[in-house]
mmCIF file of C-alpha atoms in Angstrom:
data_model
loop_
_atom_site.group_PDB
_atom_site.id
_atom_site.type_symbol
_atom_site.label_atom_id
_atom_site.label_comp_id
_atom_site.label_asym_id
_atom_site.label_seq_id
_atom_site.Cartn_x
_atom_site.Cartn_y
_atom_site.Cartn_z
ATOM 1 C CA UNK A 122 -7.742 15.621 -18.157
ATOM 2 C CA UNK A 123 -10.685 14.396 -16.211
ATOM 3 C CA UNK A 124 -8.744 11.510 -14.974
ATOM 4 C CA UNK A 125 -5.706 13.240 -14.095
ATOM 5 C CA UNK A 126 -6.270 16.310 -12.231
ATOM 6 C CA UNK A 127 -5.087 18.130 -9.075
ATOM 7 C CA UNK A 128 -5.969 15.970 -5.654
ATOM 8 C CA UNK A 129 -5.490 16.717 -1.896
ATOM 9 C CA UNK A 130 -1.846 15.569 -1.463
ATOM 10 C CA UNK A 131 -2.605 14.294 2.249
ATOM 11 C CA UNK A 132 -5.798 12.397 1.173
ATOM 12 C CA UNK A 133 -3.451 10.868 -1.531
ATOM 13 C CA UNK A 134 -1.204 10.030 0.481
ATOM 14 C CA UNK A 135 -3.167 8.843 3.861
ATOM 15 C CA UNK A 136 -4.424 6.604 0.660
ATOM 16 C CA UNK A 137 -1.165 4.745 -0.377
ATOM 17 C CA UNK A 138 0.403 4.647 3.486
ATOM 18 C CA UNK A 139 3.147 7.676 2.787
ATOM 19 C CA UNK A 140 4.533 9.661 5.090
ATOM 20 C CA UNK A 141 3.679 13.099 5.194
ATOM 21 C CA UNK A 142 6.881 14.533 5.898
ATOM 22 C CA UNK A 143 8.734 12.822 2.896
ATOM 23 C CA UNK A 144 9.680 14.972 -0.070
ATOM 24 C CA UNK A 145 8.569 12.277 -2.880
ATOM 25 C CA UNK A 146 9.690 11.791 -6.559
ATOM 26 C CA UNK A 147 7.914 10.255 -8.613
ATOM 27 C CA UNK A 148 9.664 7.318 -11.259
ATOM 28 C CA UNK A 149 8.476 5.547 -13.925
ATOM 29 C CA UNK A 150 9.501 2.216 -12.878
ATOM 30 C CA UNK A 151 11.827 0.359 -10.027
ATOM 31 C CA UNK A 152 12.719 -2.197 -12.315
ATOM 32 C CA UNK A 153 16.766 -2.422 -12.783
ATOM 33 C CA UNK A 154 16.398 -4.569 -16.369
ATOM 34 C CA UNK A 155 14.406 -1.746 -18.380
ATOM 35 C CA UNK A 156 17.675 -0.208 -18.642
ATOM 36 C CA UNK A 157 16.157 3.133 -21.168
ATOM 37 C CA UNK A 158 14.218 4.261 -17.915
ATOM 38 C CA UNK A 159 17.941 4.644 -16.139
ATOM 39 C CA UNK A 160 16.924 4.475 -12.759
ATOM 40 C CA UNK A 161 20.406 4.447 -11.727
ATOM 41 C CA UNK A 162 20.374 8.296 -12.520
ATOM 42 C CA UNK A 163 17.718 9.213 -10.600
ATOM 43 C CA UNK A 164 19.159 7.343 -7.498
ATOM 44 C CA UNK A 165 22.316 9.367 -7.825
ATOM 45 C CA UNK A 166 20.288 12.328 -7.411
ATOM 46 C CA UNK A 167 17.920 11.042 -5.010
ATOM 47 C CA UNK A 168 21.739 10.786 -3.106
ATOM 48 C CA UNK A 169 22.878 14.022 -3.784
ATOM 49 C CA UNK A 170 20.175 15.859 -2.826
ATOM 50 C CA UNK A 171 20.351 13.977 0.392
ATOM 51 C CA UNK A 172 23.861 15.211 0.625
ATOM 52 C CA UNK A 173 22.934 18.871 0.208
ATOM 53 C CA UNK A 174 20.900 18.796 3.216
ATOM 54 C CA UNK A 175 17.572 17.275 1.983
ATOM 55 C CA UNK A 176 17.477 13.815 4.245
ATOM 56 C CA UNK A 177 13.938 13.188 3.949
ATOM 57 C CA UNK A 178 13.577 12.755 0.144
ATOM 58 C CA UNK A 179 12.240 9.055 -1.135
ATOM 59 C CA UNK A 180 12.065 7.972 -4.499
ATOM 60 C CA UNK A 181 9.102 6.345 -5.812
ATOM 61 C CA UNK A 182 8.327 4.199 -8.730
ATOM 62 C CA UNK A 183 4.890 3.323 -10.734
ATOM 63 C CA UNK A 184 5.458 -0.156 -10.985
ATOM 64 C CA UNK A 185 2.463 -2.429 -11.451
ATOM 65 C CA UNK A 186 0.333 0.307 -10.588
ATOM 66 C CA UNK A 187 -3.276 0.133 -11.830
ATOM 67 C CA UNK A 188 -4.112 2.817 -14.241
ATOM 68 C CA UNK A 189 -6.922 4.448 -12.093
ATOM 69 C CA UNK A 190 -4.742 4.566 -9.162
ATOM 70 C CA UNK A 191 -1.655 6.377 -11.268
ATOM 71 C CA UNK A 192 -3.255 9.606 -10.638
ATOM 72 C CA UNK A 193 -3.173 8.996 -6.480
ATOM 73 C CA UNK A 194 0.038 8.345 -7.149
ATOM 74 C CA UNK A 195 0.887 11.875 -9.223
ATOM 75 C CA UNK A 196 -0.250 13.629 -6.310
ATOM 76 C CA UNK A 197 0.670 12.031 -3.507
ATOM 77 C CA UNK A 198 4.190 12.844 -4.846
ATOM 78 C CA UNK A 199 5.961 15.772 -4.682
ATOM 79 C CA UNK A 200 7.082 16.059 -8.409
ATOM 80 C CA UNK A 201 8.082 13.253 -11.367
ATOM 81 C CA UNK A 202 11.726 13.303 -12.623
ATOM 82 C CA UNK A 203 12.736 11.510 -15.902
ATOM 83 C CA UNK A 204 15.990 10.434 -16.798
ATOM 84 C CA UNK A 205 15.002 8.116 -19.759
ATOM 85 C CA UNK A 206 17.159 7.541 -23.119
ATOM 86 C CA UNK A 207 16.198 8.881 -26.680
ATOM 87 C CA UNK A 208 13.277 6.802 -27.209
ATOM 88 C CA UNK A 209 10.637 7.871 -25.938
ATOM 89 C CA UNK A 210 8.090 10.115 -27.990
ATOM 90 C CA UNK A 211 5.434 11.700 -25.933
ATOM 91 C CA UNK A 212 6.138 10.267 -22.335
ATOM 92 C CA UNK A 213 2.643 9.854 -20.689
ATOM 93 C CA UNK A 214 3.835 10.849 -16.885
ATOM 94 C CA UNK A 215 4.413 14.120 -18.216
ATOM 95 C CA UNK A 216 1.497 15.122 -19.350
ATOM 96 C CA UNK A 217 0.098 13.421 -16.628
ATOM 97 C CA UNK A 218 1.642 15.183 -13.934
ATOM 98 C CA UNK A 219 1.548 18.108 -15.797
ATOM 99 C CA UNK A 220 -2.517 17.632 -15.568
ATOM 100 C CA UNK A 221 -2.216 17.524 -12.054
ATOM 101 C CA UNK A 222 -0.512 20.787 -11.535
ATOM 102 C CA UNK A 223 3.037 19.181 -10.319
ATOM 103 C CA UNK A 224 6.292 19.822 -11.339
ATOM 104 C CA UNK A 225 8.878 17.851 -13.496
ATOM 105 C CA UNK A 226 12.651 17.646 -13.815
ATOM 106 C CA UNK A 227 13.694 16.155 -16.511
ATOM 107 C CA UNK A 228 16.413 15.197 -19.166
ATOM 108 C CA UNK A 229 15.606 16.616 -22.963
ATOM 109 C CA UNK A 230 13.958 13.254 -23.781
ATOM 110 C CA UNK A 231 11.253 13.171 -26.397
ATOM 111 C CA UNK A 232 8.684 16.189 -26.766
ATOM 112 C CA UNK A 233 9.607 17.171 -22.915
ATOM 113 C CA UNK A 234 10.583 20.194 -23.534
ATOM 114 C CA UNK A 235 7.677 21.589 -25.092
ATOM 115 C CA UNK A 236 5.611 20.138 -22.871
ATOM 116 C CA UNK A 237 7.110 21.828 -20.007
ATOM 117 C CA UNK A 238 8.402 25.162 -21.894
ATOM 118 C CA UNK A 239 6.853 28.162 -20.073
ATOM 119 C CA UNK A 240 5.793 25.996 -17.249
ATOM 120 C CA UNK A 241 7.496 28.190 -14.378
ATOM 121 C CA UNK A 242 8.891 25.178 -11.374
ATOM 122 C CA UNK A 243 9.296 22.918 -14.473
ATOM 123 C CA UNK A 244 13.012 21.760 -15.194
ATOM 124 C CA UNK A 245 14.304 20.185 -18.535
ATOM 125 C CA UNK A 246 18.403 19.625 -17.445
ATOM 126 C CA UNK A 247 21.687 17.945 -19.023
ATOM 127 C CA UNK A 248 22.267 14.645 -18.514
ATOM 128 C CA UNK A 249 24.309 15.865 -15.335
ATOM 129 C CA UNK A 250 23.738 15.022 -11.604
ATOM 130 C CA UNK A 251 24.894 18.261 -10.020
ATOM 131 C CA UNK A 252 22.331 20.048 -12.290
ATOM 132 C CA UNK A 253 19.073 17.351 -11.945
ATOM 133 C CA UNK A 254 19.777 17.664 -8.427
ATOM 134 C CA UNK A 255 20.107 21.597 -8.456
ATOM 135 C CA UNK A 256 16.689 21.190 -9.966
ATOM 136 C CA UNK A 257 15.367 19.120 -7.339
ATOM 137 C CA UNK A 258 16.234 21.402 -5.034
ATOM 138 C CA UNK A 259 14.568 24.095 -6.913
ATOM 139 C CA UNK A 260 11.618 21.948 -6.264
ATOM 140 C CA UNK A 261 11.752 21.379 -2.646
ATOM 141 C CA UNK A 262 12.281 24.935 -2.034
ATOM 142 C CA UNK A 263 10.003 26.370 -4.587
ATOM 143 C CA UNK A 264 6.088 26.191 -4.330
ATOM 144 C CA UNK A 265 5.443 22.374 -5.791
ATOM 145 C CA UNK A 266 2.588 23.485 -7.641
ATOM 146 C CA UNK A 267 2.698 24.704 -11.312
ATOM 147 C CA UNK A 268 0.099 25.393 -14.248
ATOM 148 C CA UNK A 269 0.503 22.592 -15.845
ATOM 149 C CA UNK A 270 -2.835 21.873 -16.276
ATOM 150 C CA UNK A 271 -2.988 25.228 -18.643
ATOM 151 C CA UNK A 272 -0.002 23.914 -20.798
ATOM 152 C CA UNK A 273 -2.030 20.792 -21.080
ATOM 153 C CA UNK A 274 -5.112 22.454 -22.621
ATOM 154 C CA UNK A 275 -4.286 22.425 -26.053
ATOM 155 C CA UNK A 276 -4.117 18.120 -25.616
ATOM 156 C CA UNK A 277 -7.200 17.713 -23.856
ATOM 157 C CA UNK A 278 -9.947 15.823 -26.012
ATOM 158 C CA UNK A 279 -12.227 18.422 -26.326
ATOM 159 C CA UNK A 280 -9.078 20.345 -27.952
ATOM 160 C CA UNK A 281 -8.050 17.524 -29.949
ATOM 161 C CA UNK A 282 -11.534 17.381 -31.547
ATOM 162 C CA UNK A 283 -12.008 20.899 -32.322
ATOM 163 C CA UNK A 284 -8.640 20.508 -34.133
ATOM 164 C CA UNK A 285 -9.471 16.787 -36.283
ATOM 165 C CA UNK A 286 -13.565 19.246 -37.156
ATOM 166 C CA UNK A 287 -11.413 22.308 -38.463
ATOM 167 C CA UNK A 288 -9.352 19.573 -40.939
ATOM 168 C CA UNK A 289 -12.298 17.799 -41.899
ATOM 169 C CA UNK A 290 -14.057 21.356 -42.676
ATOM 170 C CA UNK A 291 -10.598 22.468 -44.174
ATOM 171 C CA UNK A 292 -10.725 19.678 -46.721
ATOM 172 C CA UNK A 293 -14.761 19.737 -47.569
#
């Protein structure tokens, strides 16, 4: 949480060369042949949100980005959308972006949904374009912040090592 943590979105983005007036998602990847990321299914939303009246909407992915530069990259963006399959556990853009206050649509994918339960501008959705893109919209016209950060707390370190000192004193 001291790495990833709410920035100035213009200084972000005067950073990477964005335009200001682009509503950005954020993707894991770019890269057609890791087929579990489905990036196919973000496109077709990118596209229908475009068709609702949204034009200036880009979709960005995190490929070959350097770690310490992932967190320009969180908020330079608008919000991170993930469409992946089953397998994946704890996805780490989530909490990340979470940790930067920004908000998330996403497909019921791992432990998602409780990391974004109660996180108002947060969306978990079917595996259904009309709705990911309802949700997107949601996000354009809603605030773009959330308080994600404060769902985040109880993963921080300091929070993970008051938790592993209760055990230890639990079982001495």
């Amino acid at each position: 949480m001291r790495r990833f943590k709410p920035l100035d979105q213009h200084v972000c983005r005067q950073e990477l060369g964005w335009s200001p007036d682009k509503f950005i998602i954020l993707f894991s990847t770019t890269s057609r042949s890791n087929t579990k990321k489905r990036l196919w299914i973000a496109e077709e939303v990118v596209e229908k949100v475009k068709q609702n009246g949204f034009p200036d909407i880009e979709l960005r992915g995190l490929n070959k980005v350097p770690h310490e530069k992932v967190p320009v990259w969180i908020n330079a963006a608008d919000m991170t959308m993930m469409t992946s399959m089953y397998d994946e556990g704890s996805p780490n853009i989530i909490k990340e972006t979470l940790c930067c206050n920004k908000p998330v649509v996403s497909l019921p994918v791992g432990d998602v949904a409780e990391r974004i339960s109660g996180v108002p501008g947060c969306y978990l959705c079917a595996e259904d374009i009309n709705e990911l893109a309802q949700a997107v919209i949601s996000v354009i016209n809603g605030k773009r912040t959330v308080e994600g950060q404060k769902a985040m707390k109880n993963l921080s370190l300091e929070a993970i090592a008051q938790k592993i000192l209760k055990l230890y004193g639990d079982l001495i």
